[in-house]
XYZ file of C-alpha atoms in Angstrom:
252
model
C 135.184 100.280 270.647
C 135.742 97.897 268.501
C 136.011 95.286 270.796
C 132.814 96.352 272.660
C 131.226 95.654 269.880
C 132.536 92.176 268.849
C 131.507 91.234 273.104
C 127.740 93.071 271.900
C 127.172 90.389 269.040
C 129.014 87.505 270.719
C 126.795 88.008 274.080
C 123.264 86.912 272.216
C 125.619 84.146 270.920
C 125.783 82.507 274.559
C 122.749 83.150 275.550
C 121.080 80.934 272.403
C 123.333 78.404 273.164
C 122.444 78.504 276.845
C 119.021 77.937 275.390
C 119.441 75.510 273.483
C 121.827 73.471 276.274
C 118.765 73.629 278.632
C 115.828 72.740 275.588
C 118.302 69.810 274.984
C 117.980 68.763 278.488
C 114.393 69.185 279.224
C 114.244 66.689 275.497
C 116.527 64.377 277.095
C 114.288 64.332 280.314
C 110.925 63.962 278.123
C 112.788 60.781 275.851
C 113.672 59.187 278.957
C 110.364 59.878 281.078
C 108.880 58.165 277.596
C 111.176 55.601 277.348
C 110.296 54.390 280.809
C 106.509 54.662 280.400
C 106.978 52.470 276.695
C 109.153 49.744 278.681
C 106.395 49.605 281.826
C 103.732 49.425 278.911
C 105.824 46.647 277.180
C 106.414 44.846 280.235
C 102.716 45.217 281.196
C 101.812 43.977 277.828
C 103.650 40.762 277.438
C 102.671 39.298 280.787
C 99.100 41.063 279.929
C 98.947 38.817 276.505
C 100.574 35.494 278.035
C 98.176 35.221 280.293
C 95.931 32.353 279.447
C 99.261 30.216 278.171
C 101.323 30.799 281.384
C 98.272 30.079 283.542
C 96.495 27.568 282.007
C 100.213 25.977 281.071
C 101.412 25.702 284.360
C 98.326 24.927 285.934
C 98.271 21.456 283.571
C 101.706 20.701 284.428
C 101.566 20.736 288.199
C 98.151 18.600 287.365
C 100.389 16.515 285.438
C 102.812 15.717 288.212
C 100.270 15.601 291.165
C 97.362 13.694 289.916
C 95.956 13.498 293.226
C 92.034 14.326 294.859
C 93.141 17.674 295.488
C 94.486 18.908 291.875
C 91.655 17.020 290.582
C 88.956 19.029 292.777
C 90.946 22.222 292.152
C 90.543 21.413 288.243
C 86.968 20.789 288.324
C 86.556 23.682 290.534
C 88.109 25.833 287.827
C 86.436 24.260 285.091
C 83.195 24.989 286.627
C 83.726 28.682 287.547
C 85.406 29.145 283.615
C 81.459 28.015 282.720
C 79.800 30.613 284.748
C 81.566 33.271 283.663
C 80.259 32.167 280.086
C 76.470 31.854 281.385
C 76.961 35.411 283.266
C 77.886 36.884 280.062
C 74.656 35.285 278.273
C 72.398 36.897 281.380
C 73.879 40.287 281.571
C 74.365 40.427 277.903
C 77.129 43.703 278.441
C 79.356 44.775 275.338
C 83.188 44.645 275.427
C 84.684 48.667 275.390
C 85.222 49.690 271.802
C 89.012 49.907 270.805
C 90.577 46.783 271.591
C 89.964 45.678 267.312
C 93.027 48.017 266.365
C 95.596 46.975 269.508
C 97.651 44.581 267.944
C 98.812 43.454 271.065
C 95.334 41.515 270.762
C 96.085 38.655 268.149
C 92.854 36.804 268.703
C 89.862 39.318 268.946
C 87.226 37.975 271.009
C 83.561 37.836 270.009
C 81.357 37.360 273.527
C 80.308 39.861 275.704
C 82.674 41.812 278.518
C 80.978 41.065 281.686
C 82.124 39.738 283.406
C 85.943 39.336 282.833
C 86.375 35.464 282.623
C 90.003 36.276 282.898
C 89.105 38.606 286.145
C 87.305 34.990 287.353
C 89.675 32.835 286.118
C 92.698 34.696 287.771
C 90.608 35.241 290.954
C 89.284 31.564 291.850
C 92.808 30.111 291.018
C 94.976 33.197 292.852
C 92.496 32.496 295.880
C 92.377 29.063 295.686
C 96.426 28.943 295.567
C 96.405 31.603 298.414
C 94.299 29.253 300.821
C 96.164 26.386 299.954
C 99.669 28.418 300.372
C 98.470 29.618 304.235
C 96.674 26.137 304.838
C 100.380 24.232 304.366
C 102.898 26.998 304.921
C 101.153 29.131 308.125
C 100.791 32.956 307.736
C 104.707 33.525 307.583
C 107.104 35.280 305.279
C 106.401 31.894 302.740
C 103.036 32.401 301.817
C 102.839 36.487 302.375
C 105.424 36.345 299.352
C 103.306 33.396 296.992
C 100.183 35.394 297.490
C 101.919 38.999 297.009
C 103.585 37.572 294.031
C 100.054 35.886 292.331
C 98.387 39.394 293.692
C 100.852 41.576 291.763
C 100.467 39.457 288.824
C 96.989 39.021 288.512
C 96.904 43.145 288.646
C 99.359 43.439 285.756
C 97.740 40.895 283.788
C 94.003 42.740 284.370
C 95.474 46.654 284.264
C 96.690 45.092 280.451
C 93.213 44.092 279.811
C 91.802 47.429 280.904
C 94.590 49.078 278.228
C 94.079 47.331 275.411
C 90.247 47.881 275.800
C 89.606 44.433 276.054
C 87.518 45.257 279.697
C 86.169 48.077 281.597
C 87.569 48.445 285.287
C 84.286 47.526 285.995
C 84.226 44.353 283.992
C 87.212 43.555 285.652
C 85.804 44.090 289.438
C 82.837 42.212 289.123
C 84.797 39.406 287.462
C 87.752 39.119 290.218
C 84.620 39.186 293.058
C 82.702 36.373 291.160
C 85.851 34.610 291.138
C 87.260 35.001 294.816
C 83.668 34.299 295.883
C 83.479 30.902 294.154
C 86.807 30.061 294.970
C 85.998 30.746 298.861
C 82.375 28.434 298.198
C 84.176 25.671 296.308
C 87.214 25.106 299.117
C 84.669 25.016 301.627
C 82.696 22.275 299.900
C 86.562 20.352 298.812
C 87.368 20.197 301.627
C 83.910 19.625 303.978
C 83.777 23.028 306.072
C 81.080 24.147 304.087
C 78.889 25.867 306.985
C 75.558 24.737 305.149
C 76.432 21.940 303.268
C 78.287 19.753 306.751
C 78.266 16.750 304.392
C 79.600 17.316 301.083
C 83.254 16.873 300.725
C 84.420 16.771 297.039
C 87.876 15.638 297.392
C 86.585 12.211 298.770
C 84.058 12.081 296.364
C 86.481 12.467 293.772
C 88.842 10.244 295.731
C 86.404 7.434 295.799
C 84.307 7.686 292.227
C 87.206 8.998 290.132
C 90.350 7.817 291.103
C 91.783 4.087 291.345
C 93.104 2.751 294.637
C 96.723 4.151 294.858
C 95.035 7.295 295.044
C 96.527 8.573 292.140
C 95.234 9.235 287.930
C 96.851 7.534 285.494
C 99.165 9.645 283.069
C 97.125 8.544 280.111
C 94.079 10.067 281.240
C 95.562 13.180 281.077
C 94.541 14.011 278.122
C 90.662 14.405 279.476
C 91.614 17.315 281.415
C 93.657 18.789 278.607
C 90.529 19.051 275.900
C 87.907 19.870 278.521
C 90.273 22.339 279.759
C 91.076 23.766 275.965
C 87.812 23.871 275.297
C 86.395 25.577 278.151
C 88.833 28.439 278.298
C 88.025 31.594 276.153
C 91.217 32.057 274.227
C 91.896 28.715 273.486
C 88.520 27.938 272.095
C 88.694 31.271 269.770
C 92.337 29.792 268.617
C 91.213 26.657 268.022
C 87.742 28.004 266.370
C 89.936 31.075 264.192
C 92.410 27.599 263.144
C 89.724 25.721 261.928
C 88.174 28.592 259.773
C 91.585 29.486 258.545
C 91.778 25.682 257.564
C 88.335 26.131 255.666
C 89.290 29.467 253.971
C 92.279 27.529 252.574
C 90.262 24.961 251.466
């Protein structure tokens, strides 16, 4: 009897550690599940945050090495539709979402209103623009189905970051990417003079002939006009600039 009742209190025994082997495991499950979700967020948020650098960075250096009609219309062409997304934010006059003050993913905290997205534009015109040019010179094969999938999926990333960190509403973003696919379609029909309206503008020979010397190509030390017009036209480099010079001030 006695041993009956040494098996009677040992048998609850088991049973809480059976409990408390399968609690462990559903923890395990839940640290991992959030583990995964923290590195997609973390992964979302540094491309999200880069954007404007990595963009606006490589888009200067492959200026920088093909200082040709064509990089110089796609330029101005970006330039332009980085201005009307300012002057649509004047006439619709919408707020940014509340929130995106405490993210501290956000180091510089924009001041202008949120529609539309000029990142939305930005990343729109020059993904489209890219896309064209990438089907234009490589055909509709396996080459340009992977540049456009690739500038598609980052473009995405970069804009679901925005929507996170409050920065945009999904519709902020929308009618941002459409005004920028739309002007990117308008201005490669007027580059390159297949403008259905318009038969005789053609921008890259007007740029060709009133902007560039004979060889066809800009010198390397005029550079530097695309660099400030370029700074100073995009958002987040003209809020850097702007916060540096106050913090320079403050000091002062």
């Amino acid at each position: 009897s006695a041993t009956r009742v040494v098996q009677r209190t040992n048998q609850p025994s088991f049973e809480h550690q059976s409990t408390a082997s399968k609690m462990t495991k559903s923890d395990v499950s839940l640290l991992e599940s959030q583990r995964k979700e923290s590195n997609g967020n973390s992964i979302i948020t540094k491309i999200g945050s880069t954007t404007s650098l990595v963009v606006a960075g490589t888009f200067f250096l492959v200026l920088a090495y093909q200082r040709d009609s064509f990089m110089l219309t796609f330029f101005i062409g970006s330039i332009l539709n980085g201005i009307s997304s300012k002057v649509l934010k004047k006439v619709l006059n919408v707020d940014r979402p509340e929130g995106y003050e405490s993210d501290d993913s956000v180091k510089v905290k924009p001041s202008d209103k949120g529609m539309p997205s000029s990142h939305a534009m930005s990343l729109g015109f020059i993904g489209t623009y890219t896309s064209i040019t990438a089907i234009n010179t490589l055909g509709s094969g396996l080459q340009a189905s992977f540049i456009i999938i690739g500038l598609v999926a980052y473009a995405m990333i970069s804009l679901i970051y925005r929507i996170q960190s409050k920065l945009h509403t999904t519709d902020q973003i929308i009618v941002g990417s459409v005004f920028g696919i739309a002007n990117s379609f308008l201005w490669h029909s007027l580059a390159f003079g297949e403008n259905t309206l318009l038969h005789s503008v053609n921008i890259m020979d007007a740029v060709s002939n009133n902007l560039l010397p004979e060889s066809g190509v800009m010198p390397v030390a005029y550079l530097s006009i695309p660099a400030l017009v370029g700074a100073a036209v995009v958002g987040s480099f003209e809020r850097r600039i702007s916060n540096w010079l106050k913090s320079g001030d403050s000091k002062k």
